[in-house]
Amino acid sequence: MESPNNSKKDPYAIWADLFNLDEEYLKYFLTFYKVLAFPAILAASLIFYDIVAPATFSDHAVIQSKEKRHQRGLRYYLKARGERFGHFEEVSKDLYDMVEPGDTVVIKLSPIFLEAKSIAFVENGQTRAEARGGETMAMALFAVACLSTLLPFVKRTSFFSRANSLIIVLCPIVGLTSIAVLLKLFLAFIGVIDRV
């Protein structure tokens, strides 16, 4: 091992000194991060497919209530009960203003996670207003976060440098969250729960 005064000291040794751990123990940590990367990458792949794939299922839902929320600006939501699922979806102001409780909307759902891709108010066979589902952006951001678990593969030993402290904390959280998402997807697939 090089002298502690050397600026090019092995990153494992830096963390070993910082947390009073031996370098072999830090290598087990790196293995743990790599194991968590597999479910995270699987979750990211499924999410990206879900975002780009066309909707495969439509749920005709009767609007039960409308709600405005003041969070990051004024947002509009519809609560509806479909043939198969209950929905609470963010919609555009135009759609919100056009519909009333008791009206029926057609909600097109993504193929894997059954998230709303679009919500349309159809009257006499004509689409009068349509809004995109509000969960797509949140799903995409989570998928990008899942891809961050690849850093231990890319950065190798420099992963345990002080510059990567935030990543060292967030990678296991993202990896464990992706396991929870995949578990919920499995439970939905076998029919224990309705949706992820």
Coordinates of N, CA and C in Angstrom, one line a residue:
M1 N 0.8 -1.2 0.0 CA 0.0 0.0 0.0 C 0.9 1.2 0.0
E2 N 0.4 2.3 -0.7 CA 1.2 3.5 -0.8 C 1.1 4.3 0.5
S3 N 2.0 5.3 0.6 CA 2.0 6.2 1.8 C 0.7 7.0 1.9
P4 N 0.2 7.2 3.1 CA -1.0 8.0 3.3 C -0.9 9.4 2.8
N5 N 0.3 9.9 2.7 CA 0.5 11.3 2.2 C 0.4 11.4 0.7
N6 N 0.4 10.2 0.0 CA 0.4 10.2 -1.4 C -1.0 10.6 -1.9
S7 N -1.1 11.6 -2.8 CA -2.4 12.0 -3.3 C -3.1 11.0 -4.2
K8 N -2.3 10.0 -4.7 CA -2.9 9.0 -5.5 C -3.2 7.8 -4.8
K9 N -3.6 7.9 -3.5 CA -3.9 6.7 -2.7 C -5.1 6.0 -3.2
D10 N -5.0 4.7 -3.1 CA -6.1 3.8 -3.5 C -7.4 4.2 -2.9
P11 N -8.5 4.4 -3.7 CA -9.8 4.8 -3.1 C -10.3 3.8 -2.0
Y12 N -10.0 2.6 -2.1 CA -10.4 1.6 -1.1 C -9.8 2.0 0.2
A13 N -8.5 2.3 0.1 CA -7.7 2.7 1.3 C -8.3 4.0 2.0
I14 N -8.7 4.9 1.2 CA -9.3 6.1 1.7 C -10.5 5.8 2.5
W15 N -11.4 5.0 1.9 CA -12.6 4.6 2.7 C -12.3 3.7 3.9
A16 N -11.3 2.9 3.7 CA -11.0 2.1 4.8 C -10.5 2.9 6.0
D17 N -9.7 4.0 5.7 CA -9.2 4.9 6.8 C -10.4 5.7 7.4
L18 N -11.3 6.1 6.5 CA -12.4 7.0 6.9 C -13.3 6.2 7.8
F19 N -13.7 5.0 7.5 CA -14.6 4.2 8.3 C -14.0 3.1 9.2
N20 N -12.6 3.2 9.2 CA -11.9 2.2 10.0 C -12.3 0.7 9.5
L21 N -12.3 0.5 8.2 CA -12.6 -0.8 7.7 C -11.4 -1.3 6.9
D22 N -11.2 -2.5 6.7 CA -10.2 -3.0 5.9 C -10.6 -3.0 4.4
E23 N -9.7 -3.0 3.5 CA -10.0 -2.9 2.1 C -10.8 -4.1 1.6
E24 N -10.6 -5.3 2.1 CA -11.3 -6.5 1.7 C -12.8 -6.3 2.0
Y25 N -13.1 -5.6 3.1 CA -14.5 -5.4 3.5 C -15.2 -4.5 2.5
L26 N -14.5 -3.5 2.0 CA -15.0 -2.6 1.0 C -15.3 -3.3 -0.3
K27 N -14.5 -4.3 -0.6 CA -14.7 -5.1 -1.9 C -16.0 -5.8 -1.7
Y28 N -16.4 -6.3 -0.5 CA -17.7 -6.9 -0.4 C -18.8 -5.9 -0.6
F29 N -18.6 -4.7 -0.1 CA -19.6 -3.6 -0.4 C -19.8 -3.4 -1.9
L30 N -18.7 -3.4 -2.7 CA -18.8 -3.2 -4.1 C -19.6 -4.4 -4.7
T31 N -19.4 -5.6 -4.2 CA -20.1 -6.8 -4.7 C -21.6 -6.6 -4.4
F32 N -21.9 -6.1 -3.2 CA -23.3 -5.8 -2.9 C -24.0 -4.8 -3.8
Y33 N -23.3 -3.8 -4.2 CA -23.8 -2.8 -5.1 C -24.0 -3.4 -6.5
K34 N -23.1 -4.3 -6.9 CA -23.3 -4.9 -8.2 C -24.5 -5.9 -8.2
V35 N -24.7 -6.6 -7.1 CA -25.9 -7.5 -7.0 C -27.2 -6.6 -7.1
L36 N -27.2 -5.5 -6.5 CA -28.4 -4.7 -6.5 C -28.6 -4.0 -7.9
A37 N -27.6 -4.0 -8.7 CA -27.7 -3.4 -10.0 C -28.6 -4.2 -10.9
F38 N -28.6 -5.5 -10.8 CA -29.3 -6.4 -11.7 C -30.8 -6.1 -11.6
P39 N -31.5 -6.2 -10.5 CA -32.9 -5.8 -10.5 C -33.2 -4.4 -10.9
A40 N -32.3 -3.5 -10.6 CA -32.5 -2.1 -11.0 C -32.5 -1.9 -12.5
I41 N -31.6 -2.6 -13.2 CA -31.5 -2.5 -14.6 C -32.7 -3.2 -15.3
L42 N -33.1 -4.3 -14.7 CA -34.3 -5.0 -15.2 C -35.6 -4.1 -15.0
A43 N -35.7 -3.4 -13.9 CA -36.8 -2.5 -13.7 C -36.7 -1.3 -14.7
A44 N -35.5 -0.8 -14.9 CA -35.4 0.3 -15.8 C -35.8 -0.1 -17.2
S45 N -35.4 -1.3 -17.6 CA -35.7 -1.8 -19.0 C -37.2 -2.0 -19.1
L46 N -37.9 -2.5 -18.1 CA -39.3 -2.7 -18.2 C -40.1 -1.3 -18.2
I47 N -39.6 -0.4 -17.4 CA -40.2 0.9 -17.4 C -40.0 1.6 -18.8
F48 N -38.8 1.6 -19.3 CA -38.6 2.2 -20.6 C -39.5 1.6 -21.7
Y49 N -39.6 0.2 -21.7 CA -40.5 -0.4 -22.6 C -41.9 0.0 -22.4
D50 N -42.3 0.1 -21.2 CA -43.7 0.5 -20.8 C -44.0 1.9 -21.3
I51 N -43.0 2.8 -21.3 CA -43.2 4.2 -21.8 C -43.4 4.2 -23.3
V52 N -42.6 3.5 -24.0 CA -42.6 3.6 -25.5 C -43.6 2.7 -26.1
A53 N -44.0 1.6 -25.5 CA -44.9 0.6 -26.1 C -46.3 1.3 -26.2
P54 N -47.1 0.9 -27.2 CA -48.4 1.4 -27.3 C -49.3 0.8 -26.2
A55 N -50.4 1.6 -25.9 CA -51.3 1.1 -24.9 C -52.0 -0.2 -25.4
T56 N -52.2 -1.1 -24.5 CA -52.8 -2.4 -24.9 C -54.1 -2.7 -24.2
F57 N -54.5 -1.8 -23.3 CA -55.7 -2.1 -22.5 C -56.4 -0.7 -22.3
S58 N -57.7 -0.7 -22.5 CA -58.5 0.5 -22.2 C -59.5 0.2 -21.1
D59 N -59.6 1.2 -20.2 CA -60.6 1.0 -19.1 C -61.6 2.2 -19.2
H60 N -62.9 1.8 -19.4 CA -63.9 2.9 -19.4 C -64.3 3.2 -18.0
A61 N -64.0 4.4 -17.6 CA -64.2 4.8 -16.2 C -65.2 5.9 -16.0
V62 N -66.0 5.8 -15.0 CA -67.0 6.8 -14.7 C -66.4 7.7 -13.6
I63 N -66.5 9.0 -13.9 CA -65.9 10.0 -13.0 C -66.7 10.1 -11.8
Q64 N -66.0 10.0 -10.6 CA -66.7 10.1 -9.3 C -66.5 11.5 -8.7
S65 N -65.3 12.1 -8.9 CA -65.1 13.5 -8.4 C -64.0 14.1 -9.1
K66 N -63.9 15.5 -9.0 CA -62.9 16.3 -9.6 C -62.2 17.0 -8.4
E67 N -60.9 17.3 -8.6 CA -60.1 17.9 -7.5 C -59.0 18.8 -8.1
K68 N -58.8 19.9 -7.5 CA -57.7 20.8 -7.8 C -56.7 20.8 -6.6
R69 N -55.5 20.8 -7.0 CA -54.4 20.8 -5.9 C -53.4 21.9 -6.3
H70 N -53.0 22.6 -5.2 CA -52.0 23.6 -5.4 C -50.6 23.1 -5.0
Q71 N -50.0 22.4 -5.9 CA -48.6 21.8 -5.7 C -47.8 22.1 -6.9
R72 N -46.8 22.9 -6.8 CA -46.0 23.3 -8.0 C -46.9 23.9 -9.0
G73 N -47.8 24.8 -8.6 CA -48.7 25.3 -9.5 C -50.1 24.6 -9.3
L74 N -51.1 25.0 -10.1 CA -52.4 24.4 -10.0 C -52.4 23.2 -10.8
R75 N -52.9 22.1 -10.2 CA -53.0 20.8 -10.9 C -54.4 20.3 -10.8
Y76 N -54.8 19.5 -11.9 CA -56.2 19.0 -12.0 C -56.2 17.5 -11.9
Y77 N -57.1 17.0 -11.2 CA -57.2 15.5 -11.0 C -58.6 15.0 -11.1
L78 N -58.8 13.8 -11.7 CA -60.1 13.2 -11.7 C -60.0 11.8 -11.0
K79 N -61.0 11.6 -10.2 CA -61.1 10.3 -9.5 C -62.2 9.6 -10.3
A80 N -61.9 8.3 -10.7 CA -62.9 7.6 -11.5 C -62.9 6.1 -11.2
R81 N -64.0 5.4 -11.4 CA -64.0 4.0 -11.2 C -64.2 3.3 -12.6
G82 N -63.3 2.5 -12.9 CA -63.3 1.8 -14.2 C -64.0 0.4 -14.1
E83 N -64.0 -0.2 -15.3 CA -64.6 -1.6 -15.3 C -63.7 -2.5 -14.5
R84 N -62.4 -2.2 -14.5 CA -61.4 -3.1 -13.8 C -60.7 -2.4 -12.7
F85 N -60.4 -1.1 -12.8 CA -59.5 -0.4 -11.8 C -60.1 0.9 -11.3
G86 N -59.7 1.3 -10.2 CA -60.0 2.6 -9.7 C -58.9 3.5 -10.2
H87 N -59.2 4.8 -10.5 CA -58.2 5.7 -11.0 C -58.2 7.0 -10.3
F88 N -57.0 7.6 -10.1 CA -56.9 9.0 -9.6 C -55.8 9.6 -10.5
E89 N -56.2 10.3 -11.5 CA -55.3 10.7 -12.6 C -55.2 12.2 -12.7
E90 N -54.0 12.7 -13.0 CA -53.8 14.1 -13.3 C -54.2 14.4 -14.8
V91 N -55.0 15.4 -15.0 CA -55.4 15.7 -16.4 C -55.2 17.2 -16.7
S92 N -55.4 17.5 -18.0 CA -55.2 18.9 -18.4 C -56.4 19.7 -18.0
K93 N -56.3 21.0 -18.0 CA -57.3 21.9 -17.5 C -58.5 21.8 -18.5
D94 N -58.3 21.7 -19.8 CA -59.4 21.5 -20.8 C -60.2 20.3 -20.5
L95 N -59.6 19.2 -20.2 CA -60.4 18.0 -19.9 C -61.1 18.1 -18.6
Y96 N -60.4 18.7 -17.6 CA -61.0 18.9 -16.3 C -62.3 19.8 -16.4
D97 N -62.2 20.9 -17.2 CA -63.3 21.8 -17.3 C -64.5 21.1 -18.1
M98 N -64.2 20.2 -19.0 CA -65.2 19.7 -19.9 C -66.0 18.6 -19.2
V99 N -65.5 17.8 -18.3 CA -66.2 16.7 -17.7 C -66.8 17.0 -16.4
E100 N -67.8 16.2 -16.0 CA -68.5 16.3 -14.7 C -68.6 15.0 -14.1
P101 N -68.8 14.9 -12.8 CA -69.0 13.5 -12.2 C -70.2 12.9 -12.9
G102 N -70.0 11.6 -13.2 CA -71.0 10.8 -13.9 C -70.7 10.6 -15.4
D103 N -69.8 11.5 -15.9 CA -69.3 11.3 -17.3 C -68.4 10.1 -17.3
T104 N -68.2 9.5 -18.5 CA -67.3 8.4 -18.7 C -66.1 8.8 -19.5
V105 N -64.9 8.4 -19.1 CA -63.7 8.7 -19.8 C -63.1 7.3 -20.2
V106 N -62.3 7.4 -21.3 CA -61.6 6.2 -21.7 C -60.1 6.3 -21.3
I107 N -59.6 5.4 -20.5 CA -58.2 5.5 -20.0 C -57.4 4.4 -20.6
K108 N -56.4 4.8 -21.5 CA -55.6 3.8 -22.1 C -54.4 3.5 -21.2
L109 N -54.2 2.2 -20.9 CA -53.1 1.8 -20.0 C -51.9 1.2 -20.6
S110 N -50.8 1.4 -20.0 CA -49.5 0.8 -20.5 C -49.5 -0.7 -20.3
P111 N -48.8 -1.4 -21.1 CA -48.9 -2.9 -21.1 C -48.3 -3.6 -19.9
I112 N -47.3 -3.0 -19.2 CA -46.7 -3.8 -18.1 C -47.2 -3.2 -16.7
F113 N -47.0 -1.9 -16.5 CA -47.3 -1.4 -15.2 C -48.7 -0.8 -15.1
L114 N -49.5 -0.9 -16.2 CA -50.9 -0.4 -16.3 C -51.0 1.0 -15.8
E115 N -50.1 1.9 -16.2 CA -50.2 3.3 -15.9 C -51.0 4.0 -17.0
A116 N -51.7 5.0 -16.7 CA -52.5 5.8 -17.7 C -51.6 6.4 -18.7
K117 N -51.7 6.1 -19.9 CA -51.0 6.7 -21.0 C -51.8 7.9 -21.5
S118 N -53.1 7.8 -21.6 CA -53.9 8.9 -22.0 C -55.3 8.7 -21.4
I119 N -56.0 9.9 -21.2 CA -57.3 9.9 -20.7 C -58.2 10.7 -21.7
A120 N -59.2 10.1 -22.2 CA -60.0 10.8 -23.3 C -61.5 10.8 -22.9
F121 N -62.1 12.0 -23.1 CA -63.5 12.2 -22.9 C -64.2 12.0 -24.3
V122 N -64.9 10.9 -24.5 CA -65.5 10.6 -25.8 C -67.0 10.7 -25.6
E123 N -67.6 11.5 -26.5 CA -69.0 11.7 -26.5 C -69.6 11.5 -27.9
N124 N -70.6 10.7 -28.1 CA -71.2 10.3 -29.4 C -70.1 9.9 -30.4
G125 N -69.2 9.1 -29.9 CA -68.2 8.5 -30.8 C -67.1 9.5 -31.1
Q126 N -67.1 10.7 -30.6 CA -66.1 11.8 -30.9 C -65.3 12.0 -29.7
T127 N -64.0 12.1 -29.8 CA -63.1 12.5 -28.7 C -63.2 14.0 -28.6
R128 N -63.7 14.5 -27.5 CA -63.9 15.9 -27.2 C -62.7 16.5 -26.5
A129 N -62.0 15.8 -25.7 CA -60.8 16.3 -25.0 C -60.0 15.1 -24.6
E130 N -58.6 15.3 -24.6 CA -57.7 14.2 -24.3 C -56.5 14.7 -23.5
A131 N -56.0 14.0 -22.6 CA -54.9 14.4 -21.8 C -53.9 13.2 -21.7
R132 N -52.6 13.5 -21.6 CA -51.7 12.4 -21.3 C -51.6 12.1 -19.9
G133 N -51.3 10.8 -19.6 CA -51.2 10.4 -18.2 C -50.0 11.1 -17.5
G134 N -50.2 11.4 -16.2 CA -49.2 12.2 -15.5 C -48.1 11.4 -14.9
E135 N -48.1 10.1 -14.9 CA -47.1 9.3 -14.3 C -45.9 9.0 -15.2
T136 N -46.0 9.3 -16.4 CA -44.9 8.9 -17.4 C -43.6 9.5 -17.0
M137 N -43.6 10.8 -16.7 CA -42.3 11.5 -16.4 C -41.7 11.0 -15.1
A138 N -42.5 10.7 -14.1 CA -42.0 10.1 -12.8 C -41.4 8.7 -13.1
M139 N -42.1 7.9 -13.9 CA -41.5 6.6 -14.2 C -40.2 6.7 -15.0
A140 N -40.1 7.7 -15.9 CA -38.9 7.9 -16.7 C -37.7 8.3 -15.7
L141 N -38.0 9.2 -14.8 CA -37.0 9.6 -13.8 C -36.5 8.5 -12.9
F142 N -37.4 7.6 -12.5 CA -37.0 6.5 -11.7 C -36.2 5.5 -12.5
A143 N -36.5 5.3 -13.8 CA -35.7 4.4 -14.7 C -34.3 5.0 -14.8
V144 N -34.2 6.3 -15.0 CA -32.8 6.9 -15.1 C -32.1 6.7 -13.8
A145 N -32.8 6.8 -12.6 CA -32.1 6.6 -11.3 C -31.7 5.1 -11.2
C146 N -32.5 4.2 -11.8 CA -32.1 2.8 -11.7 C -30.8 2.6 -12.5
L147 N -30.6 3.3 -13.6 CA -29.4 3.1 -14.4 C -28.2 3.6 -13.7
S148 N -28.4 4.4 -12.7 CA -27.2 4.9 -11.9 C -26.5 3.7 -11.2
T149 N -27.2 2.6 -11.0 CA -26.6 1.5 -10.3 C -25.6 0.8 -11.1
L150 N -25.4 1.2 -12.4 CA -24.4 0.7 -13.3 C -23.0 1.3 -12.9
L151 N -23.0 2.4 -12.1 CA -21.7 3.1 -11.9 C -20.6 2.2 -11.3
P152 N -21.0 1.2 -10.3 CA -19.9 0.4 -9.8 C -19.2 -0.4 -10.9
F153 N -20.0 -0.8 -12.0 CA -19.4 -1.5 -13.1 C -18.5 -0.6 -13.9
V154 N -18.9 0.6 -14.1 CA -18.2 1.6 -15.0 C -16.9 2.1 -14.3
K155 N -17.1 2.5 -13.0 CA -16.0 3.3 -12.3 C -15.0 2.3 -11.6
R156 N -15.4 1.1 -11.4 CA -14.5 0.1 -10.8 C -14.1 0.6 -9.4
T157 N -12.8 0.6 -9.1 CA -12.4 0.9 -7.7 C -12.6 2.4 -7.4
S158 N -12.6 3.3 -8.4 CA -12.8 4.7 -8.1 C -14.2 5.0 -7.6
F159 N -15.0 4.0 -7.7 CA -16.4 4.2 -7.2 C -16.4 4.6 -5.7
F160 N -15.4 4.1 -4.9 CA -15.4 4.5 -3.5 C -14.5 5.7 -3.3
S161 N -14.6 6.7 -4.1 CA -13.9 8.0 -3.9 C -14.9 9.0 -3.2
R162 N -14.3 10.0 -2.6 CA -15.2 11.0 -1.9 C -16.1 11.7 -2.8
A163 N -15.8 11.8 -4.1 CA -16.6 12.5 -5.0 C -17.9 11.8 -5.3
N164 N -17.9 10.5 -5.0 CA -19.1 9.7 -5.3 C -19.9 9.4 -4.0
S165 N -19.7 10.1 -3.0 CA -20.4 9.9 -1.7 C -21.9 9.8 -1.9
L166 N -22.5 10.7 -2.6 CA -24.0 10.7 -2.8 C -24.4 9.4 -3.6
I167 N -23.7 9.0 -4.6 CA -24.0 7.8 -5.3 C -23.9 6.6 -4.5
I168 N -22.9 6.6 -3.6 CA -22.7 5.4 -2.7 C -23.9 5.3 -1.8
V169 N -24.5 6.4 -1.4 CA -25.7 6.3 -0.5 C -27.0 6.0 -1.4
L170 N -27.1 6.6 -2.5 CA -28.3 6.4 -3.3 C -28.5 5.1 -4.0
C171 N -27.3 4.5 -4.5 CA -27.4 3.3 -5.3 C -28.1 2.1 -4.5
P172 N -27.8 1.9 -3.2 CA -28.6 0.8 -2.6 C -30.1 1.1 -2.4
I173 N -30.4 2.4 -2.2 CA -31.8 2.8 -2.0 C -32.5 2.6 -3.3
V174 N -31.9 3.0 -4.5 CA -32.6 2.7 -5.8 C -32.7 1.2 -6.0
G175 N -31.6 0.5 -5.7 CA -31.6 -0.9 -6.0 C -32.7 -1.6 -5.2
L176 N -32.8 -1.3 -3.9 CA -33.8 -1.9 -3.1 C -35.2 -1.5 -3.5
T177 N -35.4 -0.2 -3.9 CA -36.7 0.2 -4.4 C -37.1 -0.5 -5.6
S178 N -36.1 -0.8 -6.5 CA -36.4 -1.5 -7.8 C -36.9 -2.9 -7.5
I179 N -36.3 -3.5 -6.4 CA -36.7 -4.9 -6.0 C -38.2 -4.8 -5.5
A180 N -38.5 -3.8 -4.8 CA -39.9 -3.6 -4.3 C -40.9 -3.4 -5.5
V181 N -40.4 -2.6 -6.5 CA -41.3 -2.4 -7.7 C -41.5 -3.8 -8.5
L182 N -40.4 -4.5 -8.6 CA -40.5 -5.8 -9.3 C -41.4 -6.8 -8.5
L183 N -41.3 -6.8 -7.2 CA -42.1 -7.6 -6.4 C -43.6 -7.2 -6.6
K184 N -43.9 -5.9 -6.6 CA -45.3 -5.5 -6.8 C -45.8 -5.9 -8.2
L185 N -44.9 -5.8 -9.2 CA -45.2 -6.3 -10.6 C -45.5 -7.8 -10.6
F186 N -44.7 -8.5 -9.9 CA -45.0 -10.0 -9.8 C -46.3 -10.3 -9.1
L187 N -46.6 -9.5 -8.0 CA -47.9 -9.7 -7.3 C -49.1 -9.4 -8.2
A188 N -48.9 -8.3 -9.0 CA -50.0 -7.9 -10.0 C -50.1 -9.0 -11.1
F189 N -49.0 -9.5 -11.5 CA -49.0 -10.6 -12.6 C -49.8 -11.8 -12.1
I190 N -49.6 -12.2 -10.8 CA -50.2 -13.4 -10.4 C -51.6 -13.2 -9.8
G191 N -52.0 -11.9 -9.8 CA -53.4 -11.5 -9.4 C -53.6 -11.2 -7.9
V192 N -52.6 -11.1 -7.2 CA -52.7 -10.8 -5.7 C -53.2 -9.3 -5.6
I193 N -52.6 -8.4 -6.4 CA -53.0 -7.0 -6.4 C -53.5 -6.6 -7.8
D194 N -54.2 -5.5 -7.9 CA -54.7 -5.1 -9.2 C -53.7 -4.4 -10.1
R195 N -53.0 -3.5 -9.5 CA -52.0 -2.7 -10.3 C -50.7 -2.5 -9.5
V196 N -49.7 -2.2 -10.2 CA -48.4 -1.9 -9.6 C -48.5 -0.5 -9.0

